[in-house]
Amino acid sequence: MVHPKVIFASTRPFSLTASVIPVLFGTILALQWTSINWTAFLLTLLGAVCLQCGTNLVNDYFDHMKGADIPGSLSPSGVIDRKEMTPRQVYITGLIFFSLSIMIGLILTAITGPVVLFIGIPSLLVGYFYTATRYALAYNGLGEVASGSTLGILAVVGSFYTQTLNLNMEIFLAAIPNAMLVMAILHANNLRDFDTDKQIGKTTIAGLIGRKASRIEYYILMLGTYVSLIALVLLNILPVWSLIAAITLPIAIKGLQIAVSTWEAKQLNKALGLTAMLHMAFGILLCIGTLTGILL
């Protein structure tokens, strides 16, 4: 019997802001058209978190089976390495979380309509096949695109839809800063694992375009987040108060300084940590600023 604390740790709770923040942001954007449906909000939030937990666990299982997470590696997974859970227990727990997200999705579909399925099903498939099978997205250069489109875009859009029962192009555009930071996290991870990924035959964008171009991509994703934020405000898609998120720029600069100065894995792991911290801080401030602008 696995202790609940171990199961909680296996979900990588520190990473769950990646699903919580886009749900909050999409719900806040909906306030321009409607009041909050708290039942739909709580179900959407719980469904998104369960989906990410399932993804984290299943990814840990397949990374372990493929040799990507060797003992003592810098990967965030650890319960298998520490023998707190067997690979099979990790996999089954991941499937349980996926099952919970499916049940929640079906409830949301009954409440809001079938559009939820067109958002939830692709997200579920991406979550599972991110590392599963020989055609795994993360092992074939599609990791950033897959994460950016689901946690970056669809999570925001889906949260907006469950509140308003409508979609528009502005919501897709408003999700771009979040998507760029989600992609930056994955890219920072691939920068750190540049050498080890090649050893196990894992193909990433970083591996395909090389070291120099990979650093340029990291610059584009990190600084592009702020450029897109300013553009969204200038286009009146987001209120001017949303610009409060720009005060996180020093975190981005610190991460960039590390990433362009070394290829030492432990140092690049710090850049990865800063990128994840940036996503959380930027997302929280973006939510606060956007909410303030809408209410005022």
Tab-separated table of C-alpha atoms in Angstrom:
chain	number	residue	atom	x	y	z
A	1	MET	CA	0.000	0.000	0.000
A	2	VAL	CA	1.497	3.306	-1.102
A	3	HIS	CA	1.346	6.111	1.455
A	4	PRO	CA	-0.849	9.063	0.374
A	5	LYS	CA	2.101	11.434	0.942
A	6	VAL	CA	4.137	9.471	-1.595
A	7	ILE	CA	1.285	9.593	-4.125
A	8	PHE	CA	0.989	13.344	-3.551
A	9	ALA	CA	4.737	13.772	-4.104
A	10	SER	CA	4.598	11.623	-7.250
A	11	THR	CA	2.210	14.098	-8.917
A	12	ARG	CA	4.916	16.802	-8.770
A	13	PRO	CA	2.682	19.238	-6.849
A	14	PHE	CA	5.125	22.105	-7.425
A	15	SER	CA	4.376	21.869	-11.155
A	16	LEU	CA	0.579	21.981	-10.903
A	17	THR	CA	0.470	25.763	-11.281
A	18	ALA	CA	0.883	24.954	-14.984
A	19	SER	CA	-2.745	23.760	-15.013
A	20	VAL	CA	-4.162	25.975	-12.250
A	21	ILE	CA	-3.032	29.326	-13.687
A	22	PRO	CA	-4.544	28.936	-17.190
A	23	VAL	CA	-7.867	27.845	-15.664
A	24	LEU	CA	-7.875	30.915	-13.422
A	25	PHE	CA	-6.915	33.175	-16.324
A	26	GLY	CA	-9.563	31.789	-18.681
A	27	THR	CA	-12.212	32.150	-15.974
A	28	ILE	CA	-11.164	35.743	-15.281
A	29	LEU	CA	-11.388	36.595	-18.982
A	30	ALA	CA	-14.949	35.249	-18.968
A	31	LEU	CA	-15.950	37.908	-16.424
A	32	GLN	CA	-16.117	40.388	-19.298
A	33	TRP	CA	-19.214	38.541	-20.518
A	34	THR	CA	-20.728	36.711	-17.552
A	35	SER	CA	-20.611	36.064	-13.826
A	36	ILE	CA	-18.706	33.032	-12.564
A	37	ASN	CA	-20.417	29.653	-12.642
A	38	TRP	CA	-18.667	28.211	-9.599
A	39	THR	CA	-19.676	24.626	-10.302
A	40	ALA	CA	-18.206	24.780	-13.803
A	41	PHE	CA	-15.093	26.540	-12.474
A	42	LEU	CA	-14.397	23.953	-9.767
A	43	LEU	CA	-14.995	21.048	-12.152
A	44	THR	CA	-12.741	22.617	-14.795
A	45	LEU	CA	-10.000	23.254	-12.250
A	46	LEU	CA	-10.203	19.751	-10.784
A	47	GLY	CA	-10.309	18.171	-14.233
A	48	ALA	CA	-7.257	20.118	-15.403
A	49	VAL	CA	-5.269	19.229	-12.275
A	50	CYS	CA	-6.183	15.522	-12.554
A	51	LEU	CA	-5.177	15.563	-16.208
A	52	GLN	CA	-1.790	17.077	-15.398
A	53	CYS	CA	-1.235	14.658	-12.501
A	54	GLY	CA	-1.985	11.752	-14.822
A	55	THR	CA	0.365	13.184	-17.435
A	56	ASN	CA	3.185	13.658	-14.913
A	57	LEU	CA	2.884	10.110	-13.595
A	58	VAL	CA	2.535	8.361	-16.952
A	59	ASN	CA	5.425	10.423	-18.323
A	60	ASP	CA	7.584	9.401	-15.366
A	61	TYR	CA	6.758	5.761	-16.063
A	62	PHE	CA	7.634	5.876	-19.747
A	63	ASP	CA	10.734	8.040	-19.197
A	64	HIS	CA	11.920	5.444	-16.688
A	65	MET	CA	11.196	2.540	-19.036
A	66	LYS	CA	13.014	4.283	-21.888
A	67	GLY	CA	16.047	5.097	-19.747
A	68	ALA	CA	15.541	8.857	-19.754
A	69	ASP	CA	15.361	9.073	-15.953
A	70	ILE	CA	18.454	7.291	-14.737
A	71	PRO	CA	19.185	7.144	-10.975
A	72	GLY	CA	20.579	10.448	-9.757
A	73	SER	CA	19.422	12.368	-12.817
A	74	LEU	CA	18.171	15.941	-12.588
A	75	SER	CA	14.687	14.916	-13.685
A	76	PRO	CA	11.875	16.017	-11.341
A	77	SER	CA	10.678	12.433	-11.033
A	78	GLY	CA	11.928	10.647	-7.939
A	79	VAL	CA	9.545	8.110	-6.456
A	80	ILE	CA	10.748	5.339	-8.765
A	81	ASP	CA	14.395	6.257	-8.227
A	82	ARG	CA	13.902	6.228	-4.437
A	83	LYS	CA	11.911	2.962	-4.715
A	84	GLU	CA	8.918	4.566	-2.986
A	85	MET	CA	6.692	3.340	-5.820
A	86	THR	CA	7.239	0.653	-8.415
A	87	PRO	CA	7.022	1.627	-12.094
A	88	ARG	CA	3.736	-0.285	-12.336
A	89	GLN	CA	2.275	1.609	-9.344
A	90	VAL	CA	3.261	4.919	-10.935
A	91	TYR	CA	1.642	3.911	-14.239
A	92	ILE	CA	-1.601	2.691	-12.638
A	93	THR	CA	-1.847	5.816	-10.475
A	94	GLY	CA	-1.440	7.915	-13.602
A	95	LEU	CA	-4.259	6.024	-15.311
A	96	ILE	CA	-6.483	6.596	-12.257
A	97	PHE	CA	-5.913	10.342	-12.515
A	98	PHE	CA	-6.655	10.191	-16.240
A	99	SER	CA	-9.882	8.302	-15.463
A	100	LEU	CA	-10.894	10.979	-12.961
A	101	SER	CA	-10.274	13.701	-15.535
A	102	ILE	CA	-12.428	11.799	-18.057
A	103	MET	CA	-15.314	11.495	-15.593
A	104	ILE	CA	-15.094	15.189	-14.754
A	105	GLY	CA	-14.961	16.002	-18.455
A	106	LEU	CA	-18.123	14.020	-19.102
A	107	ILE	CA	-19.910	15.889	-16.302
A	108	LEU	CA	-18.770	19.201	-17.791
A	109	THR	CA	-19.969	18.042	-21.199
A	110	ALA	CA	-23.413	17.312	-19.746
A	111	ILE	CA	-23.477	20.785	-18.190
A	112	THR	CA	-21.962	22.895	-20.977
A	113	GLY	CA	-22.190	20.909	-24.196
A	114	PRO	CA	-20.017	18.794	-26.541
A	115	VAL	CA	-17.426	21.503	-27.275
A	116	VAL	CA	-15.669	20.416	-24.066
A	117	LEU	CA	-14.906	17.086	-25.744
A	118	PHE	CA	-13.059	18.824	-28.589
A	119	ILE	CA	-10.849	20.467	-25.957
A	120	GLY	CA	-10.538	17.645	-23.450
A	121	ILE	CA	-9.928	14.682	-25.775
A	122	PRO	CA	-6.902	16.226	-27.580
A	123	SER	CA	-5.474	17.281	-24.213
A	124	LEU	CA	-5.879	13.747	-22.858
A	125	LEU	CA	-4.251	12.189	-25.924
A	126	VAL	CA	-1.342	14.628	-25.781
A	127	GLY	CA	-0.909	13.928	-22.073
A	128	TYR	CA	-0.654	10.163	-22.608
A	129	PHE	CA	1.285	10.068	-25.861
A	130	TYR	CA	3.707	12.751	-24.738
A	131	THR	CA	6.091	9.939	-23.782
A	132	ALA	CA	4.122	6.748	-24.599
A	133	THR	CA	4.977	4.467	-27.535
A	134	ARG	CA	7.847	4.806	-30.010
A	135	TYR	CA	6.038	7.764	-31.578
A	136	ALA	CA	6.031	9.766	-28.318
A	137	LEU	CA	5.646	13.495	-28.930
A	138	ALA	CA	8.449	14.458	-26.529
A	139	TYR	CA	10.831	11.993	-28.218
A	140	ASN	CA	10.115	13.208	-31.738
A	141	GLY	CA	10.626	16.971	-31.520
A	142	LEU	CA	7.020	17.880	-30.692
A	143	GLY	CA	7.229	18.379	-26.922
A	144	GLU	CA	7.076	22.171	-26.882
A	145	VAL	CA	4.290	22.345	-29.471
A	146	ALA	CA	2.232	19.732	-27.625
A	147	SER	CA	2.544	21.440	-24.233
A	148	GLY	CA	2.095	24.940	-25.637
A	149	SER	CA	-1.110	23.984	-27.428
A	150	THR	CA	-2.678	22.155	-24.461
A	151	LEU	CA	-1.558	23.711	-21.159
A	152	GLY	CA	-0.760	26.938	-22.987
A	153	ILE	CA	-3.814	27.495	-25.180
A	154	LEU	CA	-6.555	24.892	-24.705
A	155	ALA	CA	-6.598	25.150	-20.900
A	156	VAL	CA	-7.307	28.898	-21.132
A	157	VAL	CA	-9.803	28.524	-23.969
A	158	GLY	CA	-11.595	25.613	-22.314
A	159	SER	CA	-11.934	27.459	-19.013
A	160	PHE	CA	-13.371	30.463	-20.835
A	161	TYR	CA	-15.837	28.259	-22.711
A	162	THR	CA	-17.183	26.453	-19.626
A	163	GLN	CA	-18.152	29.866	-18.259
A	164	THR	CA	-19.498	31.626	-21.354
A	165	LEU	CA	-20.446	28.721	-23.665
A	166	ASN	CA	-18.817	30.785	-26.419
A	167	LEU	CA	-15.427	31.081	-28.083
A	168	ASN	CA	-13.732	33.878	-30.006
A	169	MET	CA	-10.338	34.523	-31.555
A	170	GLU	CA	-9.415	37.079	-28.885
A	171	ILE	CA	-9.326	34.340	-26.243
A	172	PHE	CA	-6.901	32.283	-28.301
A	173	LEU	CA	-4.693	35.353	-28.704
A	174	ALA	CA	-4.913	36.199	-24.988
A	175	ALA	CA	-3.481	32.757	-24.186
A	176	ILE	CA	-0.270	33.335	-26.185
A	177	PRO	CA	1.903	34.655	-23.288
A	178	ASN	CA	0.973	31.640	-21.173
A	179	ALA	CA	1.696	29.298	-24.095
A	180	MET	CA	5.119	30.824	-24.689
A	181	LEU	CA	6.117	30.348	-21.056
A	182	VAL	CA	4.885	26.751	-21.020
A	183	MET	CA	6.990	26.119	-24.116
A	184	ALA	CA	9.946	27.896	-22.494
A	185	ILE	CA	9.795	25.501	-19.530
A	186	LEU	CA	9.966	22.477	-21.831
A	187	HIS	CA	12.714	24.059	-23.908
A	188	ALA	CA	14.774	24.870	-20.805
A	189	ASN	CA	14.388	21.225	-19.803
A	190	ASN	CA	15.664	20.162	-23.220
A	191	LEU	CA	18.609	22.553	-22.997
A	192	ARG	CA	19.579	20.928	-19.704
A	193	ASP	CA	19.260	17.425	-21.137
A	194	PHE	CA	20.874	18.277	-24.492
A	195	ASP	CA	23.613	15.636	-24.202
A	196	THR	CA	21.732	12.911	-22.317
A	197	ASP	CA	18.760	13.066	-24.697
A	198	LYS	CA	21.043	12.249	-27.623
A	199	GLN	CA	22.458	9.276	-25.735
A	200	ILE	CA	19.019	7.661	-25.397
A	201	GLY	CA	17.853	8.566	-28.896
A	202	LYS	CA	15.397	11.244	-27.771
A	203	THR	CA	14.830	13.866	-30.459
A	204	THR	CA	13.932	17.371	-29.265
A	205	ILE	CA	13.816	20.718	-31.023
A	206	ALA	CA	17.027	21.638	-29.217
A	207	GLY	CA	18.723	18.526	-30.579
A	208	LEU	CA	17.429	19.177	-34.094
A	209	ILE	CA	18.486	22.825	-34.393
A	210	GLY	CA	21.711	22.685	-32.367
A	211	ARG	CA	23.132	24.571	-29.405
A	212	LYS	CA	23.352	28.089	-30.844
A	213	ALA	CA	19.865	28.095	-32.375
A	214	SER	CA	18.457	26.534	-29.182
A	215	ARG	CA	19.657	29.500	-27.165
A	216	ILE	CA	18.046	31.841	-29.698
A	217	GLU	CA	14.757	29.939	-29.362
A	218	TYR	CA	14.930	30.294	-25.579
A	219	TYR	CA	15.387	34.062	-26.008
A	220	ILE	CA	12.405	34.226	-28.368
A	221	LEU	CA	10.122	32.310	-26.001
A	222	MET	CA	11.128	34.207	-22.853
A	223	LEU	CA	11.199	37.736	-24.256
A	224	GLY	CA	8.356	37.016	-26.684
A	225	THR	CA	6.126	36.515	-23.659
A	226	TYR	CA	6.484	40.192	-22.776
A	227	VAL	CA	6.245	41.396	-26.377
A	228	SER	CA	2.990	39.485	-26.833
A	229	LEU	CA	1.655	40.859	-23.535
A	230	ILE	CA	2.285	44.439	-24.660
A	231	ALA	CA	0.717	43.709	-28.058
A	232	LEU	CA	-2.412	42.279	-26.418
A	233	VAL	CA	-2.800	45.423	-24.316
A	234	LEU	CA	-2.270	47.695	-27.336
A	235	LEU	CA	-4.926	45.717	-29.223
A	236	ASN	CA	-7.339	46.145	-26.270
A	237	ILE	CA	-7.601	42.380	-25.863
A	238	LEU	CA	-6.229	42.684	-22.330
A	239	PRO	CA	-6.640	45.671	-19.990
A	240	VAL	CA	-3.648	47.903	-19.299
A	241	TRP	CA	-3.566	46.558	-15.740
A	242	SER	CA	-2.385	43.232	-17.176
A	243	LEU	CA	0.999	44.871	-17.735
A	244	ILE	CA	1.719	44.389	-14.036
A	245	ALA	CA	2.968	40.936	-15.072
A	246	ALA	CA	5.910	42.659	-16.768
A	247	ILE	CA	7.584	43.276	-13.410
A	248	THR	CA	8.695	39.629	-13.585
A	249	LEU	CA	11.153	40.528	-16.377
A	250	PRO	CA	14.217	40.344	-14.049
A	251	ILE	CA	13.464	36.633	-13.451
A	252	ALA	CA	13.449	36.058	-17.211
A	253	ILE	CA	16.714	37.937	-17.635
A	254	LYS	CA	18.393	35.919	-14.882
A	255	GLY	CA	17.298	32.667	-16.510
A	256	LEU	CA	18.563	33.855	-19.898
A	257	GLN	CA	21.910	34.882	-18.450
A	258	ILE	CA	22.449	31.360	-17.143
A	259	ALA	CA	21.257	29.649	-20.317
A	260	VAL	CA	23.576	31.603	-22.629
A	261	SER	CA	26.654	31.287	-20.439
A	262	THR	CA	26.966	27.536	-19.870
A	263	TRP	CA	26.074	24.045	-21.027
A	264	GLU	CA	26.681	22.515	-17.601
A	265	ALA	CA	23.562	20.547	-16.665
A	266	LYS	CA	23.399	21.610	-13.009
A	267	GLN	CA	23.573	25.279	-13.982
A	268	LEU	CA	20.965	24.845	-16.695
A	269	ASN	CA	18.760	23.164	-14.104
A	270	LYS	CA	18.747	26.516	-12.299
A	271	ALA	CA	17.571	28.190	-15.508
A	272	LEU	CA	14.796	25.598	-15.732
A	273	GLY	CA	13.767	26.352	-12.138
A	274	LEU	CA	13.716	30.083	-12.876
A	275	THR	CA	11.587	29.498	-15.975
A	276	ALA	CA	9.050	27.507	-13.965
A	277	MET	CA	9.086	30.210	-11.280
A	278	LEU	CA	8.571	32.831	-13.992
A	279	HIS	CA	5.512	30.989	-15.335
A	280	MET	CA	3.972	30.970	-11.867
A	281	ALA	CA	4.820	34.587	-10.984
A	282	PHE	CA	3.886	35.956	-14.412
A	283	GLY	CA	0.648	33.959	-14.423
A	284	ILE	CA	-0.430	35.067	-10.956
A	285	LEU	CA	0.275	38.725	-11.702
A	286	LEU	CA	-1.419	38.461	-15.103
A	287	CYS	CA	-4.527	37.075	-13.398
A	288	ILE	CA	-4.476	39.809	-10.744
A	289	GLY	CA	-3.879	42.591	-13.267
A	290	THR	CA	-6.504	41.345	-15.713
A	291	LEU	CA	-9.072	40.875	-12.946
A	292	THR	CA	-8.359	44.401	-11.670
A	293	GLY	CA	-8.754	45.854	-15.152
A	294	ILE	CA	-12.035	44.051	-15.768
A	295	LEU	CA	-13.530	45.023	-12.410
A	296	LEU	CA	-12.498	48.654	-12.805
